[in-house]
C-alpha cells in the first residue's frame, strides 16, 4: 500500500503523547456489565483502547436528545491494551452532548469488576488518528486497510481512469466485526489511497459483500453514469439493499425502498450485478447456501428470479459465497464461453476457504455447466486466495480480479494487530483449453508488470518480483539466516508445482497454517513469476495456467534464493 497513505498521522506511541486523557468522572457505572461514558472533549477523535481477547462490548452512540446515531461492537480493554481505534466525533451527525451506552458481554466473575477495566482511564481525545505503519509484515505493494480488519473485496468498478476498491471492513478492531464498506482508489492498481468508509450499518443490518456498476444509460433513474451498488443487509435475516452515488463513488445514498430482495433462504448474500447486452437487461447472481440464484432486472430495483445453479456440481464442502459471472474469450480461438466463479468456505483443496469456478453457457436466464458434475476446478491452489471477484466496467473489455489474501481458518489470528489482511495482486482472467477441458487463465495484470524497475538484480529483497526461467524439474528456495524457508518444487514429469511453508517462520498462531500446497499443471512451465511481499508469496505461471497464493511470516525477511536444476532468475525490486 502506498506509504503516504498509511503514514498520514503519527506513530501509536507518539499519538498517545499528544492525545488528551479523558476524565474518570466521564464514566457512570450502572451494573456489573453496563455503563454510560460521556463524551466531553471538543476534539475530532475519541481513541478507544482495544484488547483482542476481551469480551465484546455493544456500544450505542446517543445524542443529547436520546437519539441513537450509531452502534458498533468493540473489545474494550479489560486489563491490557493491544492498540487503539478511533471514533471520529467530527463525522457524527450530532457532535454535542454525546454519550456511549456500553454493554459488556461477559461476567465480572471472569473478567473482574467493570469499573476496574483499564479502558476507562486510558480513553483519550485527539485531533487526528495515527495510521503510521507499526507492522513488519504490512505489504509494500499490496492493498491493505490503513487500520482495522478487512476481508472480501466488493463493489469494485472502474471509471474515468480510477479503480475503486470497496472491501469488508471493521473500523473498530482488527478482527471480524461491524461489517462496513471501506473504500480505496487507485489509478494504476498498485498504489492505493484510502478514502474512508463508504456504506455503514443501518436498521436492516450490517453491510455484507456485494457489487457496484456504472449505470451508463440511467436505467435506475438515479442519473446517467450513477454508481449503483447492491449489498447484503445482515440483520436478523439476510436481505439485499441498494445504494447509489452521483459523485463517482465518494458518497452513497441508500435507496428508500430497501430491502429490494428478501428470502427465507439461509446464507442468502453477496449479490453480483452486471449489464448483459445480449438480453439488454441487468443480471444478478446471488449466493444462496450451496447453490447460486440468477435474476434479471430492467432498472436495478425490481428483480425477477430466473433459475438456480449448483446442485450436484463441484465442491460442496462448505457454504457457497461471493459469486461472479462473466463471458471470456478462449485463447487461440474465436470462441467465447461463460465462467461462473464460486467461492467456498470451508472445502478448499488444502482446508478452509478457496475459489472454484465453472465454465459453460449462459442465455441471460440459466447457466449450463459444460463440465461433469463431479469435477472441481480451483482458480488458485494456495491456502490464501478467497472471495475472488472482478471490477465492473474495466477498460478494453478486461476482466480484472482481486482476491482476499487470507483463509478463514486463521484470518483472525495472523500475527499483525494494527490491521489484518491484504488483497492479492490484480489478475486478468481469460480461458484456455488443455486436454479437452477449458480452464481459467490467471495472469498478473499489465499494471503489475509496469511497476517493475528497468533494471533487475540477483539479490532477493522483502518486496519484489522474481522471474524464474525453468528447463525441467527444479526447486526454488527462499530463505533467511535463521533457517526459515519456503521451498517451491516444479516437477515436470509429475506435472505439479508445490509450495512448502512448513518451515517458513511464525506459524504457531494456528494448527492449520503449516502446509504444503500442490497444483496440477496443464502443460510445462517455462517462466514462473513469484511476487514476494513481506508476508506473502504469489506464484504464477507466466502463461497464466497456474496460480498459488500463500501467506508467510518469516521472523526476518528472506534474503537468499537458491535454485536447483536448470533454472535462472531475475529479481525486480518493487517499492
Coordinates of C-alpha atoms in Angstrom, one line a residue, residues 18 85 93 166 169 173 186 194 201 222 232 256 283 309 363 377 400 445 463 489:
X18 CA -0.1 14.3 22.2
X85 CA -9.0 2.6 17.2
X93 CA -24.4 13.9 12.6
X166 CA -14.5 -1.4 -1.7
X169 CA -14.2 -3.5 6.9
X173 CA -10.8 -3.6 15.7
X186 CA -6.0 3.8 -7.5
X194 CA -7.8 5.1 1.5
X201 CA -24.8 -0.3 9.0
X222 CA -30.5 7.8 -10.3
X232 CA -26.4 -7.8 1.7
X256 CA -35.7 4.4 0.1
X283 CA -28.3 -9.8 -14.5
X309 CA -27.3 -23.5 -10.4
X363 CA -28.6 -17.3 -22.0
X377 CA -11.7 -26.6 -10.8
X400 CA -9.6 -7.8 -13.6
X445 CA -2.4 -7.6 -14.7
X463 CA 9.3 -6.8 -1.7
X489 CA 9.2 -27.5 -6.4

